[in-house]
Amino acid sequence: MPSFESIKARYEAAEQAHVLQFWPQLSDSEKASLLEQLDSLDIERVNRIYRKAVTAEAEASNPNATSDPVEPLPKSALESVTHVELASKWRRIGLEAVSKGQVGVLLMAGGQGSRLGSSAPKGCYDIGLPSHKSLFQYQAERISRLQTVAEQEFGKNAGTVIVPWYVMTSGPTRRDTEAFFKEHSYFGLSPKNVILFEQGTLPCLTMEGKVFLETPGSVAVAPDGNGGLYAATRSPLESGDKSRTVLSDLAQRNIIYVHAYCVDNCLVRVADPVFIGYGISKQADCAAKVVPKASPTESVGVLACKGGRFNVVEYSEISKEQAERRDPSGELVFRAANIVNHFYTTNYLKLVQDFEEQMTFHIARKKIPHVDLATGQIVKPTKPNGMKLEMFVFDVFPYTERFAVLEVQRSQEFSPLKNAPGTGSDDPETSRRDLLAQHKHFLTTAGATVKAGVEIELSPLVSYAGEGLESAKGKTFSKSGIASSLEELDALV
């Protein structure tokens, strides 16, 4: 345990010594806890992050500043799954990598379902499917099915193909996520292949960059954004073993390629072999999936080039004229809507540390409860009084040498859960609708007929992406229901 004197000297040098304001009043256990928290905090880095974020924000808002030109993605960097032959080739390459145990998955699952009226982790949410399966269960079962498909197509013994699942929680969701997985027996996956880890935190700051105290004996902290994923892969998985991290576990398992995504997309193709194969064939260090913008005015960030580098450009940074521009085929020029769905090589994930210091954190101004340093009373502000600093997972794109973008169909791969029930967009009802519509599409593509008004939920264990449904050809389905096997599907004819 560091000494009080050494911590005091460090924080005085960083002009943050006010965090020890209530030291004389603390109990011995509170003192020990505060010292431990202050010792683990890289306060000098916090100061650097703050100064850089404030400077970058001021430069961006300066009306006289010359901003980097925003240009469309070069044609060489963007391909689409609508090229059926190419998509089939990419799938084969990706599935072979899966069959060799070279593919792992990083899930960003730190969010709570607050907007959905739930205090549970968002992955526990039930979008109202007939089966009442949670988002976590759907994604786990997609991994199970993909392992089986890879075994079958590449002649492997049952149970020998493994896709490890690294689930990033936040402080508030860690315990509940762990309990949920245990309660549901890891949804059929082996517990040793489901690795939970926690994203980092940063102190909440005043507008002047001073650290807030949450209580007299603790610093107020907040998650460091989904871009904290990279630093979190380097952090110890357990306090007792500093050497074991997500990166070391990936290395130990000889994982070469990683798929990363957000928990709230019910249509996500976990460890998508098409995407993995695309990344491999393009020799990309990092790649992103996108969907075509629904309209020129859709409020989404798009993948584009800014200052000659790949970037997610916010819709506010693109002029109306740019947003409405179309290419000779009639497609929007700036159409590559970002859906936070990425491919990485594990080597690239290791290299992020080398340029992380150059990346700028984003400022989110918030209402931050804190201790009044003069009175020791808890203050609950009614308007934003401070800032949280966040990094976004796509902030690495400009630093990527070999980058590629794959355009996929929104109806098949993207339906995010963001809003409260009944909102009418990106809510539980639209998630449910889109997932059941996809299952109908799988059946009709296989040559079946689904009568009007009939809703069939296909378990991911039956089909990952529409494969394995040959027996449905020529059949007419007239009953709604859940199909957890091909036999159960036949019962709905």
Short mmCIF file of C-alpha atoms in Angstrom, two decimals:
data_model
loop_
_atom_site.label_atom_id
_atom_site.label_comp_id
_atom_site.label_asym_id
_atom_site.label_seq_id
_atom_site.Cartn_x
_atom_site.Cartn_y
_atom_site.Cartn_z
CA MET A 1 0.00 0.00 0.00
CA PRO A 2 1.45 3.41 -0.93
CA SER A 3 2.02 5.91 1.86
CA PHE A 4 -0.20 8.91 2.45
CA GLU A 5 2.82 11.19 2.00
CA SER A 6 3.73 9.78 -1.46
CA ILE A 7 0.13 10.03 -2.69
CA LYS A 8 -0.19 13.56 -1.30
CA ALA A 9 3.01 14.64 -3.04
CA ARG A 10 1.84 13.15 -6.36
CA TYR A 11 -1.56 14.81 -6.23
CA GLU A 12 -0.11 18.15 -5.11
CA ALA A 13 2.24 18.09 -8.11
CA ALA A 14 -0.77 17.39 -10.34
CA GLU A 15 -2.74 20.23 -8.65
CA GLN A 16 -5.42 17.72 -7.55
CA ALA A 17 -4.63 17.55 -3.81
CA HIS A 18 -8.21 18.57 -2.93
CA VAL A 19 -9.13 14.88 -3.17
CA LEU A 20 -7.56 14.54 0.31
CA GLN A 21 -9.66 17.39 1.75
CA PHE A 22 -11.57 15.13 4.16
CA TRP A 23 -8.65 12.82 5.09
CA PRO A 24 -8.69 13.63 8.87
CA GLN A 25 -12.40 12.71 9.11
CA LEU A 26 -12.13 9.31 7.41
CA SER A 27 -12.10 5.97 9.22
CA ASP A 28 -9.07 3.68 8.79
CA SER A 29 -10.89 1.50 6.23
CA GLU A 30 -12.05 4.59 4.27
CA LYS A 31 -8.47 5.91 4.28
CA ALA A 32 -7.13 2.59 2.97
CA SER A 33 -9.80 2.48 0.26
CA LEU A 34 -9.13 6.07 -0.86
CA LEU A 35 -5.36 5.53 -0.97
CA GLU A 36 -5.86 2.41 -3.07
CA GLN A 37 -8.15 4.28 -5.50
CA LEU A 38 -5.78 7.26 -5.78
CA ASP A 39 -2.76 5.00 -6.26
CA SER A 40 -4.44 3.08 -9.11
CA LEU A 41 -5.43 6.34 -10.83
CA ASP A 42 -2.93 7.73 -13.34
CA ILE A 43 -3.64 11.33 -12.39
CA GLU A 44 -0.96 12.73 -14.68
CA ARG A 45 -2.64 10.96 -17.63
CA VAL A 46 -6.03 12.32 -16.55
CA ASN A 47 -4.61 15.85 -16.66
CA ARG A 48 -3.12 15.24 -20.12
CA ILE A 49 -6.41 13.80 -21.44
CA TYR A 50 -8.34 16.78 -20.06
CA ARG A 51 -6.00 19.38 -21.60
CA LYS A 52 -5.98 17.66 -24.98
CA ALA A 53 -9.78 17.23 -25.04
CA VAL A 54 -10.43 20.87 -24.14
CA THR A 55 -7.89 22.11 -26.70
CA ALA A 56 -9.34 19.91 -29.46
CA GLU A 57 -12.88 21.04 -28.68
CA ALA A 58 -11.86 24.72 -28.79
CA GLU A 59 -10.08 24.23 -32.11
CA ALA A 60 -13.08 22.42 -33.59
CA SER A 61 -15.46 25.23 -32.59
CA ASN A 62 -13.20 28.02 -33.85
CA PRO A 63 -15.04 29.56 -36.84
CA ASN A 64 -11.73 30.73 -38.34
CA ALA A 65 -10.06 27.33 -38.16
CA THR A 66 -9.56 25.42 -41.39
CA SER A 67 -11.07 21.98 -41.02
CA ASP A 68 -9.85 18.93 -42.90
CA PRO A 69 -11.85 18.24 -46.07
CA VAL A 70 -14.40 15.43 -45.85
CA GLU A 71 -14.34 13.10 -48.85
CA PRO A 72 -16.20 9.88 -49.74
CA LEU A 73 -14.57 6.51 -49.15
CA PRO A 74 -12.32 5.43 -52.04
CA LYS A 75 -13.94 2.70 -54.13
CA SER A 76 -11.02 0.37 -53.34
CA ALA A 77 -11.89 0.45 -49.62
CA LEU A 78 -15.60 -0.39 -49.87
CA GLU A 79 -17.25 -3.61 -51.01
CA SER A 80 -20.73 -5.06 -50.53
CA VAL A 81 -22.19 -8.44 -49.58
CA THR A 82 -24.57 -8.01 -52.52
CA HIS A 83 -21.69 -9.37 -54.67
CA VAL A 84 -22.90 -12.93 -54.12
CA GLU A 85 -19.86 -14.71 -55.55
CA LEU A 86 -17.44 -12.64 -53.50
CA ALA A 87 -19.57 -13.03 -50.35
CA SER A 88 -19.55 -16.82 -50.85
CA LYS A 89 -15.75 -16.79 -51.22
CA TRP A 90 -15.34 -14.60 -48.10
CA ARG A 91 -17.62 -16.92 -46.14
CA ARG A 92 -15.50 -19.93 -47.03
CA ILE A 93 -12.28 -18.14 -45.99
CA GLY A 94 -13.83 -16.92 -42.72
CA LEU A 95 -15.41 -20.27 -41.88
CA GLU A 96 -12.08 -22.00 -42.41
CA ALA A 97 -10.47 -19.58 -39.93
CA VAL A 98 -13.29 -20.38 -37.47
CA SER A 99 -12.73 -24.12 -37.99
CA LYS A 100 -9.02 -23.69 -37.18
CA GLY A 101 -9.78 -21.91 -33.90
CA GLN A 102 -8.35 -18.61 -35.17
CA VAL A 103 -11.40 -16.41 -34.46
CA GLY A 104 -12.49 -14.76 -31.21
CA VAL A 105 -15.28 -12.32 -30.33
CA LEU A 106 -15.22 -9.10 -28.29
CA LEU A 107 -18.66 -8.00 -27.07
CA MET A 108 -19.21 -4.44 -25.78
CA ALA A 109 -21.90 -5.01 -23.15
CA GLY A 110 -21.28 -2.36 -20.51
CA GLY A 111 -24.60 -0.52 -20.91
CA GLN A 112 -27.64 -0.77 -18.67
CA GLY A 113 -31.18 -0.83 -20.03
CA SER A 114 -32.02 2.49 -18.34
CA ARG A 115 -33.78 3.95 -21.39
CA LEU A 116 -35.75 0.71 -21.66
CA GLY A 117 -37.00 1.03 -18.09
CA SER A 118 -34.66 -1.70 -16.85
CA SER A 119 -31.76 -1.50 -14.40
CA ALA A 120 -30.36 -4.82 -15.65
CA PRO A 121 -27.52 -5.03 -18.21
CA LYS A 122 -28.89 -4.43 -21.71
CA GLY A 123 -27.86 -7.93 -22.83
CA CYS A 124 -30.35 -9.42 -20.35
CA TYR A 125 -33.24 -7.66 -22.09
CA ASP A 126 -36.15 -9.62 -23.58
CA ILE A 127 -37.39 -7.84 -26.73
CA GLY A 128 -40.69 -9.75 -26.61
CA LEU A 129 -39.94 -12.73 -28.84
CA PRO A 130 -42.21 -15.81 -28.53
CA SER A 131 -39.27 -17.64 -26.87
CA HIS A 132 -38.53 -14.71 -24.50
CA LYS A 133 -34.82 -15.25 -25.11
CA SER A 134 -32.52 -12.41 -24.07
CA LEU A 135 -30.07 -10.66 -26.38
CA PHE A 136 -27.23 -12.51 -24.61
CA GLN A 137 -28.90 -15.88 -25.30
CA TYR A 138 -29.42 -15.13 -28.98
CA GLN A 139 -25.78 -14.18 -29.41
CA ALA A 140 -24.51 -17.21 -27.46
CA GLU A 141 -26.64 -19.55 -29.58
CA ARG A 142 -25.32 -17.96 -32.77
CA ILE A 143 -21.80 -18.79 -31.59
CA SER A 144 -22.87 -22.38 -30.85
CA ARG A 145 -24.43 -22.79 -34.29
CA LEU A 146 -21.44 -21.24 -36.07
CA GLN A 147 -19.11 -23.68 -34.31
CA THR A 148 -21.30 -26.57 -35.53
CA VAL A 149 -21.44 -25.24 -39.12
CA ALA A 150 -17.63 -24.89 -39.20
CA GLU A 151 -17.24 -28.45 -37.85
CA GLN A 152 -19.62 -29.85 -40.46
CA GLU A 153 -18.22 -27.97 -43.45
CA PHE A 154 -14.58 -28.64 -42.61
CA GLY A 155 -14.90 -32.21 -41.34
CA LYS A 156 -14.07 -31.53 -37.69
CA ASN A 157 -15.26 -33.65 -34.78
CA ALA A 158 -18.29 -32.32 -32.88
CA GLY A 159 -17.27 -30.04 -30.04
CA THR A 160 -13.75 -29.36 -31.33
CA VAL A 161 -14.30 -25.90 -32.87
CA ILE A 162 -14.29 -23.11 -30.29
CA VAL A 163 -15.01 -19.40 -30.72
CA PRO A 164 -14.12 -17.74 -27.39
CA TRP A 165 -16.43 -14.92 -26.30
CA TYR A 166 -14.91 -11.96 -24.41
CA VAL A 167 -17.70 -9.98 -22.78
CA MET A 168 -16.82 -6.43 -21.72
CA THR A 169 -18.97 -5.20 -18.84
CA SER A 170 -18.82 -1.95 -16.88
CA GLY A 171 -18.52 -1.56 -13.12
CA PRO A 172 -22.31 -1.26 -12.64
CA THR A 173 -23.12 -4.26 -14.89
CA ARG A 174 -20.32 -6.71 -14.03
CA ARG A 175 -21.96 -8.55 -11.13
CA ASP A 176 -25.41 -8.80 -12.76
CA THR A 177 -23.93 -10.00 -16.06
CA GLU A 178 -21.90 -12.70 -14.31
CA ALA A 179 -24.94 -13.83 -12.32
CA PHE A 180 -27.11 -13.92 -15.48
CA PHE A 181 -24.62 -16.10 -17.35
CA LYS A 182 -24.28 -18.49 -14.40
CA GLU A 183 -28.06 -18.67 -13.87
CA HIS A 184 -28.51 -19.68 -17.53
CA SER A 185 -25.54 -22.08 -17.61
CA TYR A 186 -23.73 -19.82 -20.09
CA PHE A 187 -26.47 -20.61 -22.65
CA GLY A 188 -24.84 -23.92 -23.52
CA LEU A 189 -21.32 -22.54 -24.01
CA SER A 190 -18.42 -23.73 -21.88
CA PRO A 191 -17.74 -21.27 -19.03
CA LYS A 192 -14.03 -21.42 -19.76
CA ASN A 193 -14.71 -19.97 -23.22
CA VAL A 194 -16.81 -17.06 -21.95
CA ILE A 195 -14.41 -14.51 -20.46
CA LEU A 196 -15.90 -11.52 -18.66
CA PHE A 197 -13.79 -8.39 -18.26
CA GLU A 198 -14.41 -4.80 -17.28
CA GLN A 199 -13.99 -1.57 -19.17
CA GLY A 200 -11.98 1.13 -17.43
CA THR A 201 -13.15 4.28 -15.75
CA LEU A 202 -11.94 7.88 -15.63
CA PRO A 203 -12.63 10.46 -12.91
CA CYS A 204 -15.50 12.88 -13.43
CA LEU A 205 -14.08 16.41 -13.69
CA THR A 206 -15.24 19.95 -13.07
CA MET A 207 -15.30 22.24 -16.11
CA GLU A 208 -11.85 23.39 -14.95
CA GLY A 209 -10.47 19.85 -14.92
CA LYS A 210 -10.54 19.19 -11.17
CA VAL A 211 -11.47 15.70 -9.97
CA PHE A 212 -14.88 15.40 -8.29
CA LEU A 213 -15.29 13.48 -5.03
CA GLU A 214 -18.35 11.22 -4.94
CA THR A 215 -18.09 10.82 -1.15
CA PRO A 216 -15.53 12.30 1.25
CA GLY A 217 -13.52 9.09 0.81
CA SER A 218 -13.93 8.26 -2.90
CA VAL A 219 -13.42 9.82 -6.33
CA ALA A 220 -16.42 10.07 -8.70
CA VAL A 221 -15.72 7.95 -11.78
CA ALA A 222 -17.52 7.02 -15.01
CA PRO A 223 -16.87 4.44 -17.76
CA ASP A 224 -14.37 5.70 -20.35
CA GLY A 225 -16.62 5.05 -23.37
CA ASN A 226 -16.72 2.05 -25.70
CA GLY A 227 -13.26 3.09 -26.91
CA GLY A 228 -12.07 1.95 -23.49
CA LEU A 229 -12.24 -1.51 -25.06
CA TYR A 230 -8.61 -1.29 -26.16
CA ALA A 231 -7.13 -0.41 -22.77
CA ALA A 232 -9.44 -2.97 -21.13
CA THR A 233 -7.93 -5.78 -23.24
CA ARG A 234 -4.59 -4.98 -21.55
CA SER A 235 -5.93 -4.87 -17.99
CA PRO A 236 -5.64 -7.90 -15.66
CA LEU A 237 -8.69 -10.18 -15.78
CA GLU A 238 -8.30 -10.91 -12.05
CA SER A 239 -6.67 -8.85 -9.31
CA GLY A 240 -4.70 -11.89 -8.15
CA ASP A 241 -3.03 -12.50 -11.52
CA LYS A 242 -1.66 -9.38 -13.19
CA SER A 243 -0.27 -11.33 -16.17
CA ARG A 244 -3.58 -12.68 -17.53
CA THR A 245 -5.36 -10.22 -19.80
CA VAL A 246 -7.71 -10.51 -22.77
CA LEU A 247 -4.69 -9.99 -25.05
CA SER A 248 -2.67 -12.71 -23.32
CA ASP A 249 -5.66 -15.08 -23.45
CA LEU A 250 -6.08 -14.42 -27.20
CA ALA A 251 -2.37 -15.17 -27.69
CA GLN A 252 -2.54 -18.34 -25.61
CA ARG A 253 -5.45 -19.60 -27.74
CA ASN A 254 -3.66 -18.63 -30.98
CA ILE A 255 -6.51 -16.34 -32.01
CA ILE A 256 -5.52 -14.30 -35.09
CA TYR A 257 -8.79 -12.52 -35.95
CA VAL A 258 -11.35 -10.81 -33.73
CA HIS A 259 -14.92 -9.65 -34.30
CA ALA A 260 -16.18 -6.82 -32.05
CA TYR A 261 -19.74 -5.53 -31.77
CA CYS A 262 -22.31 -3.90 -29.46
CA VAL A 263 -24.80 -5.98 -27.47
CA ASP A 264 -27.91 -4.02 -28.50
CA ASN A 265 -28.14 -5.21 -32.14
CA CYS A 266 -30.53 -8.19 -32.23
CA LEU A 267 -29.55 -9.03 -35.84
CA VAL A 268 -25.79 -9.12 -35.26
CA ARG A 269 -23.97 -12.02 -36.93
CA VAL A 270 -21.52 -12.93 -34.20
CA ALA A 271 -18.09 -13.88 -35.61
CA ASP A 272 -19.64 -13.48 -39.07
CA PRO A 273 -17.56 -15.69 -41.39
CA VAL A 274 -18.33 -13.43 -44.37
CA PHE A 275 -16.93 -10.40 -42.53
CA ILE A 276 -13.96 -12.34 -41.13
CA GLY A 277 -13.17 -13.70 -44.60
CA TYR A 278 -13.51 -10.21 -46.09
CA GLY A 279 -11.03 -8.81 -43.57
CA ILE A 280 -8.60 -11.65 -44.24
CA SER A 281 -8.85 -11.36 -48.03
CA LYS A 282 -8.30 -7.57 -47.87
CA GLN A 283 -5.32 -8.12 -45.51
CA ALA A 284 -6.91 -5.51 -43.28
CA ASP A 285 -5.61 -4.65 -39.82
CA CYS A 286 -9.04 -3.28 -38.99
CA ALA A 287 -12.33 -3.27 -40.91
CA ALA A 288 -15.82 -1.92 -40.31
CA LYS A 289 -19.28 -3.09 -41.31
CA VAL A 290 -21.67 -0.39 -42.48
CA VAL A 291 -25.24 -0.23 -43.76
CA PRO A 292 -26.53 2.17 -46.44
CA LYS A 293 -28.03 5.34 -44.97
CA ALA A 294 -31.82 5.17 -44.99
CA SER A 295 -32.02 8.75 -46.32
CA PRO A 296 -29.72 11.75 -46.83
CA THR A 297 -31.00 13.29 -43.58
CA GLU A 298 -30.65 10.21 -41.33
CA SER A 299 -28.85 11.31 -38.15
CA VAL A 300 -25.98 8.81 -38.21
CA GLY A 301 -22.22 9.02 -38.43
CA VAL A 302 -20.80 7.80 -41.73
CA LEU A 303 -17.49 6.24 -42.69
CA ALA A 304 -15.60 8.70 -44.87
CA CYS A 305 -12.15 10.18 -45.34
CA LYS A 306 -11.22 13.29 -43.40
CA GLY A 307 -7.86 14.87 -44.05
CA GLY A 308 -6.93 11.82 -46.09
CA ARG A 309 -7.59 9.36 -43.25
CA PHE A 310 -10.49 7.01 -42.53
CA ASN A 311 -12.90 8.46 -40.02
CA VAL A 312 -16.43 8.30 -38.69
CA VAL A 313 -17.79 11.70 -39.63
CA GLU A 314 -20.83 12.97 -37.72
CA TYR A 315 -23.84 14.01 -39.78
CA SER A 316 -23.40 17.59 -38.47
CA GLU A 317 -19.97 17.73 -40.18
CA ILE A 318 -21.41 17.03 -43.63
CA SER A 319 -23.13 19.79 -45.59
CA LYS A 320 -26.65 19.32 -46.95
CA GLU A 321 -25.18 19.31 -50.46
CA GLN A 322 -22.70 16.57 -49.55
CA ALA A 323 -25.38 14.50 -47.79
CA GLU A 324 -27.61 14.59 -50.89
CA ARG A 325 -24.86 13.88 -53.45
CA ARG A 326 -25.31 10.67 -55.44
CA ASP A 327 -23.00 8.61 -57.62
CA PRO A 328 -23.79 7.60 -61.24
CA SER A 329 -25.68 4.51 -59.99
CA GLY A 330 -27.99 6.70 -57.88
CA GLU A 331 -26.49 5.67 -54.52
CA LEU A 332 -25.68 8.31 -51.89
CA VAL A 333 -21.98 9.17 -52.02
CA PHE A 334 -21.83 9.50 -48.20
CA ARG A 335 -23.95 6.47 -47.40
CA ALA A 336 -21.75 4.21 -45.23
CA ALA A 337 -23.63 4.43 -41.92
CA ASN A 338 -21.53 3.36 -38.93
CA ILE A 339 -23.00 0.46 -36.89
CA VAL A 340 -20.07 -0.22 -34.47
CA ASN A 341 -19.25 -3.63 -35.90
CA HIS A 342 -15.53 -4.25 -36.40
CA PHE A 343 -12.89 -6.76 -37.51
CA TYR A 344 -9.36 -6.68 -36.09
CA THR A 345 -6.25 -8.75 -36.24
CA THR A 346 -4.94 -9.52 -32.75
CA ASN A 347 -1.62 -7.97 -33.78
CA TYR A 348 -3.44 -4.70 -34.45
CA LEU A 349 -5.14 -4.80 -31.03
CA LYS A 350 -1.67 -5.06 -29.46
CA LEU A 351 -0.42 -2.09 -31.51
CA VAL A 352 -3.21 0.28 -30.40
CA GLN A 353 -1.19 1.10 -27.26
CA ASP A 354 1.51 2.67 -29.46
CA PHE A 355 -0.78 5.42 -30.80
CA GLU A 356 -3.38 5.65 -28.01
CA GLU A 357 -1.71 8.74 -26.50
CA GLN A 358 -2.29 10.60 -29.78
CA MET A 359 -6.04 9.97 -29.67
CA THR A 360 -8.34 12.66 -28.30
CA PHE A 361 -11.05 11.91 -25.74
CA HIS A 362 -14.49 13.42 -26.26
CA ILE A 363 -16.13 15.64 -23.64
CA ALA A 364 -19.65 14.81 -22.42
CA ARG A 365 -21.04 17.53 -20.16
CA LYS A 366 -23.23 15.97 -17.46
CA LYS A 367 -24.99 16.57 -14.15
CA ILE A 368 -22.50 15.02 -11.70
CA PRO A 369 -23.44 14.51 -8.04
CA HIS A 370 -20.47 15.33 -5.82
CA VAL A 371 -19.26 16.38 -2.39
CA ASP A 372 -19.07 20.11 -1.72
CA LEU A 373 -15.45 20.65 -0.65
CA ALA A 374 -16.43 23.45 1.75
CA THR A 375 -19.30 21.74 3.57
CA GLY A 376 -18.85 18.01 2.94
CA GLN A 377 -22.49 17.84 1.80
CA ILE A 378 -23.63 15.86 -1.25
CA VAL A 379 -24.67 18.16 -4.10
CA LYS A 380 -27.13 16.92 -6.74
CA PRO A 381 -26.98 19.46 -9.59
CA THR A 382 -29.99 20.31 -11.77
CA LYS A 383 -27.90 21.30 -14.81
CA PRO A 384 -24.57 20.07 -16.24
CA ASN A 385 -21.80 21.02 -13.86
CA GLY A 386 -18.92 18.88 -15.05
CA MET A 387 -17.64 16.48 -17.65
CA LYS A 388 -17.06 12.84 -18.34
CA LEU A 389 -14.30 11.95 -20.79
CA GLU A 390 -14.96 9.20 -23.31
CA MET A 391 -13.18 7.55 -26.18
CA PHE A 392 -15.14 5.97 -29.01
CA VAL A 393 -14.25 2.55 -30.34
CA PHE A 394 -13.91 3.95 -33.88
CA ASP A 395 -11.35 6.60 -32.83
CA VAL A 396 -8.62 4.18 -33.93
CA PHE A 397 -9.66 4.30 -37.60
CA PRO A 398 -7.49 7.32 -38.61
CA TYR A 399 -4.41 5.50 -37.28
CA THR A 400 -5.05 2.31 -39.27
CA GLU A 401 -2.74 1.61 -42.20
CA ARG A 402 -4.77 -1.18 -43.85
CA PHE A 403 -8.46 -0.43 -43.43
CA ALA A 404 -11.49 -1.84 -45.25
CA VAL A 405 -15.25 -1.32 -45.17
CA LEU A 406 -17.96 -3.92 -45.88
CA GLU A 407 -21.49 -2.78 -46.68
CA VAL A 408 -24.21 -5.17 -45.50
CA GLN A 409 -28.01 -5.17 -45.72
CA ARG A 410 -29.69 -3.31 -42.90
CA SER A 411 -32.73 -5.61 -42.93
CA GLN A 412 -30.47 -8.63 -42.35
CA GLU A 413 -27.83 -7.28 -39.98
CA PHE A 414 -28.77 -4.12 -38.10
CA SER A 415 -31.65 -3.36 -35.77
CA PRO A 416 -30.39 -1.52 -32.66
CA LEU A 417 -32.22 -1.36 -29.34
CA LYS A 418 -31.87 2.21 -28.08
CA ASN A 419 -35.27 3.57 -27.07
CA ALA A 420 -38.08 2.89 -24.62
CA PRO A 421 -40.95 0.58 -25.61
CA GLY A 422 -43.51 2.32 -27.81
CA THR A 423 -41.07 4.91 -29.22
CA GLY A 424 -41.59 3.64 -32.76
CA SER A 425 -37.95 3.44 -33.79
CA ASP A 426 -35.00 1.43 -32.45
CA ASP A 427 -37.19 0.08 -29.64
CA PRO A 428 -38.11 -3.43 -28.44
CA GLU A 429 -41.01 -3.65 -30.90
CA THR A 430 -38.87 -2.78 -33.93
CA SER A 431 -36.19 -5.26 -32.77
CA ARG A 432 -38.80 -8.01 -32.45
CA ARG A 433 -40.35 -7.14 -35.82
CA ASP A 434 -36.99 -7.10 -37.63
CA LEU A 435 -35.79 -10.39 -36.14
CA LEU A 436 -39.02 -12.26 -37.00
CA ALA A 437 -38.95 -10.69 -40.50
CA GLN A 438 -35.44 -12.05 -40.93
CA HIS A 439 -36.60 -15.55 -39.98
CA LYS A 440 -39.39 -15.32 -42.54
CA HIS A 441 -36.79 -14.24 -45.11
CA PHE A 442 -34.62 -17.28 -44.25
CA LEU A 443 -37.60 -19.59 -44.87
CA THR A 444 -38.78 -17.98 -48.09
CA THR A 445 -35.22 -17.88 -49.45
CA ALA A 446 -35.04 -21.63 -48.75
CA GLY A 447 -38.11 -22.07 -50.95
CA ALA A 448 -40.88 -22.16 -48.34
CA THR A 449 -44.09 -20.15 -48.21
CA VAL A 450 -45.10 -18.39 -44.99
CA LYS A 451 -48.78 -17.42 -44.89
CA ALA A 452 -49.73 -13.82 -44.12
CA GLY A 453 -49.83 -13.07 -40.40
CA VAL A 454 -47.82 -16.18 -39.48
CA GLU A 455 -44.83 -15.50 -37.18
CA ILE A 456 -42.15 -18.16 -36.89
CA GLU A 457 -39.18 -17.74 -34.56
CA LEU A 458 -36.25 -19.85 -35.71
CA SER A 459 -33.77 -20.68 -32.97
CA PRO A 460 -30.19 -19.63 -33.88
CA LEU A 461 -29.32 -23.26 -33.08
CA VAL A 462 -31.33 -24.25 -36.18
CA SER A 463 -29.83 -21.71 -38.57
CA TYR A 464 -27.10 -19.07 -38.21
CA ALA A 465 -27.76 -17.15 -41.44
CA GLY A 466 -30.37 -19.13 -43.37
CA GLU A 467 -28.31 -22.29 -43.94
CA GLY A 468 -29.60 -25.77 -43.09
CA LEU A 469 -33.23 -25.14 -44.08
CA GLU A 470 -33.28 -27.19 -47.29
CA SER A 471 -36.04 -29.42 -45.88
CA ALA A 472 -38.40 -26.42 -45.81
CA LYS A 473 -38.39 -26.12 -49.61
CA GLY A 474 -41.89 -26.39 -51.08
CA LYS A 475 -43.61 -26.34 -47.69
CA THR A 476 -46.29 -23.84 -46.67
CA PHE A 477 -46.21 -22.70 -43.06
CA SER A 478 -49.62 -21.80 -41.70
CA LYS A 479 -49.01 -21.84 -37.92
CA SER A 480 -47.10 -19.36 -35.79
CA GLY A 481 -44.64 -20.75 -33.28
CA ILE A 482 -41.09 -21.36 -32.12
CA ALA A 483 -38.83 -23.78 -33.97
CA SER A 484 -35.94 -25.01 -31.83
CA SER A 485 -35.29 -27.89 -34.26
CA LEU A 486 -36.19 -28.89 -37.81
CA GLU A 487 -38.80 -31.29 -36.37
CA GLU A 488 -40.50 -28.42 -34.53
CA LEU A 489 -40.39 -26.39 -37.73
CA ASP A 490 -42.20 -29.19 -39.60
CA ALA A 491 -44.96 -29.07 -36.99
CA LEU A 492 -45.80 -25.51 -38.10
CA VAL A 493 -46.76 -26.55 -41.66
#
